[in-house]
Tab-separated table of C-alpha atoms in Angstrom:
chain	number	residue	atom	x	y	z
Z	1	UNK	CA	-0.115	-0.234	-0.011
Z	2	UNK	CA	0.865	3.631	-0.457
Z	3	UNK	CA	2.524	5.484	2.570
Z	4	UNK	CA	3.745	8.637	3.411
Z	5	UNK	CA	5.771	8.616	6.630
Z	6	UNK	CA	6.910	11.785	8.908
Z	7	UNK	CA	8.387	11.605	12.489
Z	8	UNK	CA	5.282	11.468	14.543
Z	9	UNK	CA	7.372	12.626	17.653
Z	10	UNK	CA	7.940	16.116	17.950
Z	11	UNK	CA	11.033	17.701	17.228
Z	12	UNK	CA	12.555	19.782	19.982
Z	13	UNK	CA	15.565	22.276	19.122
Z	14	UNK	CA	17.140	25.323	20.377
Z	15	UNK	CA	16.727	28.782	18.966
Z	16	UNK	CA	19.372	29.160	16.224
Z	17	UNK	CA	19.971	25.737	15.442
Z	18	UNK	CA	18.916	24.142	12.126
Z	19	UNK	CA	15.733	21.977	12.178
Z	20	UNK	CA	15.654	19.033	9.839
Z	21	UNK	CA	12.523	17.118	9.169
Z	22	UNK	CA	11.996	14.101	7.167
Z	23	UNK	CA	9.536	12.591	4.742
Z	24	UNK	CA	9.479	9.258	3.714
Z	25	UNK	CA	7.242	7.555	0.937
Z	26	UNK	CA	6.719	4.209	-0.598
Z	27	UNK	CA	5.035	3.073	-3.697
Z	28	UNK	CA	4.759	6.641	-5.011
Z	29	UNK	CA	6.247	8.063	-8.061
Z	30	UNK	CA	5.312	11.603	-7.361
Z	31	UNK	CA	6.200	14.131	-9.900
Z	32	UNK	CA	6.182	16.804	-7.076
Z	33	UNK	CA	6.553	17.276	-3.426
Z	34	UNK	CA	5.433	19.835	-1.310
Z	35	UNK	CA	6.024	21.186	2.168
Z	36	UNK	CA	3.336	22.895	4.280
Z	37	UNK	CA	3.206	24.418	7.535
Z	38	UNK	CA	0.157	24.048	9.768
Z	39	UNK	CA	-0.497	26.259	12.927
Z	40	UNK	CA	-3.452	24.863	15.422
Z	41	UNK	CA	-6.672	25.539	14.303
Z	42	UNK	CA	-5.609	26.584	10.963
Z	43	UNK	CA	-5.298	25.255	7.420
Z	44	UNK	CA	-1.876	24.359	6.175
Z	45	UNK	CA	0.089	26.987	4.258
Z	46	UNK	CA	2.260	26.282	1.471
Z	47	UNK	CA	6.007	26.773	1.818
Z	48	UNK	CA	7.937	24.943	-1.056
Z	49	UNK	CA	7.590	22.739	-4.153
Z	50	UNK	CA	10.391	20.767	-5.531
Z	51	UNK	CA	9.972	18.515	-8.908
Z	52	UNK	CA	11.177	15.146	-9.253
Z	53	UNK	CA	13.963	16.214	-11.432
Z	54	UNK	CA	15.285	18.619	-8.847
Z	55	UNK	CA	17.574	17.941	-6.088
Z	56	UNK	CA	17.322	20.894	-3.933
Z	57	UNK	CA	15.332	23.749	-3.459
Z	58	UNK	CA	15.716	27.031	-1.189
Z	59	UNK	CA	13.713	29.761	-0.184
Z	60	UNK	CA	15.158	32.054	2.513
Z	61	UNK	CA	15.740	30.045	5.506
Z	62	UNK	CA	14.087	27.033	4.144
Z	63	UNK	CA	15.757	24.378	2.154
Z	64	UNK	CA	14.210	21.120	0.716
Z	65	UNK	CA	15.850	18.209	-0.904
Z	66	UNK	CA	14.284	15.363	-2.904
Z	67	UNK	CA	15.920	12.034	-3.138
Z	68	UNK	CA	13.809	9.692	-5.633
Z	69	UNK	CA	15.882	6.789	-5.207
Z	70	UNK	CA	15.869	6.918	-1.479
Z	71	UNK	CA	12.378	7.984	-1.726
Z	72	UNK	CA	12.986	10.489	0.661
Z	73	UNK	CA	12.518	14.556	1.384
Z	74	UNK	CA	14.286	16.595	3.992
Z	75	UNK	CA	13.250	19.626	4.951
Z	76	UNK	CA	15.357	22.352	6.865
Z	77	UNK	CA	14.932	25.324	8.465
Z	78	UNK	CA	18.283	27.267	9.319
Z	79	UNK	CA	18.688	29.753	12.080
Z	80	UNK	CA	15.472	28.331	13.719
Z	81	UNK	CA	13.262	30.679	15.671
Z	82	UNK	CA	10.501	30.251	18.104
Z	83	UNK	CA	8.046	31.484	15.607
Z	84	UNK	CA	8.919	28.706	13.424
Z	85	UNK	CA	7.193	26.134	15.989
Z	86	UNK	CA	4.486	24.314	14.153
Z	87	UNK	CA	3.428	21.261	12.466
Z	88	UNK	CA	4.942	20.554	9.098
Z	89	UNK	CA	3.311	18.387	6.351
Z	90	UNK	CA	4.834	16.918	3.413
Z	91	UNK	CA	2.525	16.108	0.419
Z	92	UNK	CA	3.288	14.334	-2.812
Z	93	UNK	CA	1.266	15.253	-6.034
Z	94	UNK	CA	0.535	12.239	-8.198
Z	95	UNK	CA	-2.219	11.851	-10.861
Z	96	UNK	CA	-3.885	15.063	-10.139
Z	97	UNK	CA	-4.103	14.659	-6.258
Z	98	UNK	CA	-2.257	15.448	-3.187
Z	99	UNK	CA	-1.391	13.098	-0.601
Z	100	UNK	CA	-0.218	14.165	2.855
Z	101	UNK	CA	1.724	12.737	5.528
Z	102	UNK	CA	0.702	13.243	9.316
Z	103	UNK	CA	3.232	15.877	9.893
Z	104	UNK	CA	5.987	16.324	12.377
Z	105	UNK	CA	5.647	18.905	15.291
Z	106	UNK	CA	8.550	21.482	15.697
Z	107	UNK	CA	9.049	23.413	18.864
Z	108	UNK	CA	11.947	25.770	18.842
Z	109	UNK	CA	12.940	26.880	22.275
Z	110	UNK	CA	14.448	30.256	22.972
O	1	UNK	CA	-2.381	33.767	-4.330
O	2	UNK	CA	-5.776	33.153	-3.468
O	3	UNK	CA	-7.688	33.621	0.019
O	4	UNK	CA	-10.259	30.878	0.981
O	5	UNK	CA	-12.756	31.325	3.451
O	6	UNK	CA	-14.871	28.745	5.012
O	7	UNK	CA	-18.516	28.792	6.715
O	8	UNK	CA	-19.304	27.651	9.226
O	9	UNK	CA	-16.010	27.990	11.256
O	10	UNK	CA	-17.117	25.329	13.831
O	11	UNK	CA	-20.514	23.468	14.500
O	12	UNK	CA	-21.799	20.916	17.017
O	13	UNK	CA	-24.544	18.823	15.586
O	14	UNK	CA	-27.116	16.176	16.453
O	15	UNK	CA	-26.832	12.532	15.118
O	16	UNK	CA	-28.991	12.216	12.070
O	17	UNK	CA	-28.765	15.776	10.840
O	18	UNK	CA	-26.915	17.300	7.962
O	19	UNK	CA	-24.610	20.149	7.937
O	20	UNK	CA	-23.445	22.113	4.664
O	21	UNK	CA	-20.125	23.954	4.601
O	22	UNK	CA	-19.243	26.474	2.267
O	23	UNK	CA	-15.934	27.354	0.373
O	24	UNK	CA	-15.481	30.795	-0.956
O	25	UNK	CA	-12.383	31.775	-2.817
O	26	UNK	CA	-11.356	35.331	-3.573
O	27	UNK	CA	-10.132	34.473	-6.917
O	28	UNK	CA	-10.648	31.834	-9.634
O	29	UNK	CA	-8.992	28.294	-9.057
O	30	UNK	CA	-8.981	25.631	-11.346
O	31	UNK	CA	-8.980	22.760	-8.890
O	32	UNK	CA	-10.756	22.690	-5.691
O	33	UNK	CA	-10.760	19.983	-3.174
O	34	UNK	CA	-12.271	18.828	0.113
O	35	UNK	CA	-10.191	17.170	2.877
O	36	UNK	CA	-10.939	15.573	6.295
O	37	UNK	CA	-8.572	15.750	9.114
O	38	UNK	CA	-8.660	14.393	12.391
O	39	UNK	CA	-6.529	15.919	15.375
O	40	UNK	CA	-3.039	15.028	15.032
O	41	UNK	CA	-3.835	13.034	11.756
O	42	UNK	CA	-2.850	13.742	7.984
O	43	UNK	CA	-5.262	15.336	5.685
O	44	UNK	CA	-7.571	12.816	3.816
O	45	UNK	CA	-8.989	13.797	0.494
O	46	UNK	CA	-12.626	13.342	0.318
O	47	UNK	CA	-13.234	14.517	-3.197
O	48	UNK	CA	-12.285	16.904	-6.278
O	49	UNK	CA	-14.994	19.346	-6.529
O	50	UNK	CA	-15.658	19.749	-10.376
O	51	UNK	CA	-17.231	22.909	-11.834
O	52	UNK	CA	-20.720	22.226	-13.227
O	53	UNK	CA	-20.571	18.567	-12.802
O	54	UNK	CA	-20.399	15.772	-10.334
O	55	UNK	CA	-17.686	15.464	-8.011
O	56	UNK	CA	-14.541	12.706	-8.193
O	57	UNK	CA	-14.668	10.783	-4.931
O	58	UNK	CA	-11.874	9.167	-3.256
O	59	UNK	CA	-12.472	5.561	-1.854
O	60	UNK	CA	-14.382	5.239	0.954
O	61	UNK	CA	-16.160	8.596	0.114
O	62	UNK	CA	-19.611	8.653	-1.550
O	63	UNK	CA	-21.939	11.023	-3.008
O	64	UNK	CA	-24.982	10.337	-0.658
O	65	UNK	CA	-23.151	10.779	2.288
O	66	UNK	CA	-20.975	13.860	1.092
O	67	UNK	CA	-22.924	15.677	-1.691
O	68	UNK	CA	-20.649	18.203	-3.157
O	69	UNK	CA	-21.577	21.344	-5.306
O	70	UNK	CA	-19.281	23.541	-7.243
O	71	UNK	CA	-21.354	25.984	-9.420
O	72	UNK	CA	-18.587	28.317	-10.212
O	73	UNK	CA	-14.767	28.640	-10.119
O	74	UNK	CA	-14.757	30.392	-6.641
O	75	UNK	CA	-17.424	28.598	-4.605
O	76	UNK	CA	-18.200	25.205	-3.334
O	77	UNK	CA	-20.006	23.544	-0.796
O	78	UNK	CA	-19.596	19.996	0.929
O	79	UNK	CA	-22.520	18.435	2.889
O	80	UNK	CA	-22.215	15.985	5.588
O	81	UNK	CA	-25.182	13.847	5.623
O	82	UNK	CA	-26.971	11.890	8.204
O	83	UNK	CA	-24.467	12.730	10.630
O	84	UNK	CA	-22.580	10.233	13.322
O	85	UNK	CA	-19.995	10.730	15.764
O	86	UNK	CA	-17.516	9.060	13.600
O	87	UNK	CA	-18.012	12.378	11.380
O	88	UNK	CA	-16.672	14.447	13.803
O	89	UNK	CA	-13.334	16.171	12.167
O	90	UNK	CA	-12.004	19.134	10.740
O	91	UNK	CA	-13.047	19.557	7.351
O	92	UNK	CA	-11.160	21.863	4.973
O	93	UNK	CA	-11.446	22.948	1.562
O	94	UNK	CA	-8.541	23.803	-0.887
O	95	UNK	CA	-7.925	25.495	-4.347
O	96	UNK	CA	-5.149	25.546	-6.745
O	97	UNK	CA	-4.775	27.867	-9.531
O	98	UNK	CA	-2.968	27.733	-13.184
O	99	UNK	CA	-1.410	24.463	-13.713
O	100	UNK	CA	-2.317	22.315	-10.601
O	101	UNK	CA	1.162	20.533	-11.403
O	102	UNK	CA	3.048	23.581	-10.693
O	103	UNK	CA	0.906	25.569	-8.545
O	104	UNK	CA	0.271	25.653	-4.621
O	105	UNK	CA	-2.707	24.579	-2.913
O	106	UNK	CA	-4.252	27.380	-0.632
O	107	UNK	CA	-6.193	26.139	1.963
O	108	UNK	CA	-9.110	27.363	3.999
O	109	UNK	CA	-9.000	27.661	7.958
O	110	UNK	CA	-11.397	24.568	8.088
O	111	UNK	CA	-14.440	23.767	9.730
O	112	UNK	CA	-14.661	21.984	13.327
O	113	UNK	CA	-17.342	19.676	13.258
O	114	UNK	CA	-18.491	17.732	16.583
O	115	UNK	CA	-21.414	15.597	16.249
O	116	UNK	CA	-23.008	14.392	19.482
């Protein structure tokens, strides 16, 4: 069966450090992979998209990598801030639909 | 970008009743989707709302239980019919514009439904 796995345990890091979140998938061949941020009581907010032929994408303090051989994407937040605390979701785009992971909660401590 | 609003933001309903959730986008979007999200869980796609035609439902979701309308490019409704406590969840609508493969998905704030 198809699976998208994100670490269900919260990631706790100190302000200023780099946060790295993982998204692993099986039985998909996604053309695109996206990362979203979700705050409590709110809908997800799009952050970054990476295509299957791209290895890395950056936007300000954010960086996403996409390894289609390992079937894995890594999401990095450099110089993390307490305001980065949220749940981060990965989503695969395949056959006109988006499939979401359950998300990883990030806590950045001052 | 697109701004999506949903009404109601939350509701508490009795078993056996129905609730219609409205989704309004401030600009035309190509695709609109309806999702369900349990607390701490991933988003589960219910259906793709097609303009002027029947929605495309995912496995496990049927039109009789979740009728969807999309009369134009900026508005859609989802009805949760004959509700049971198992329908308690957050319902989210979303829209994409331009080429779906290249564009982001914009989400509404969600409707928190509790069925007693």
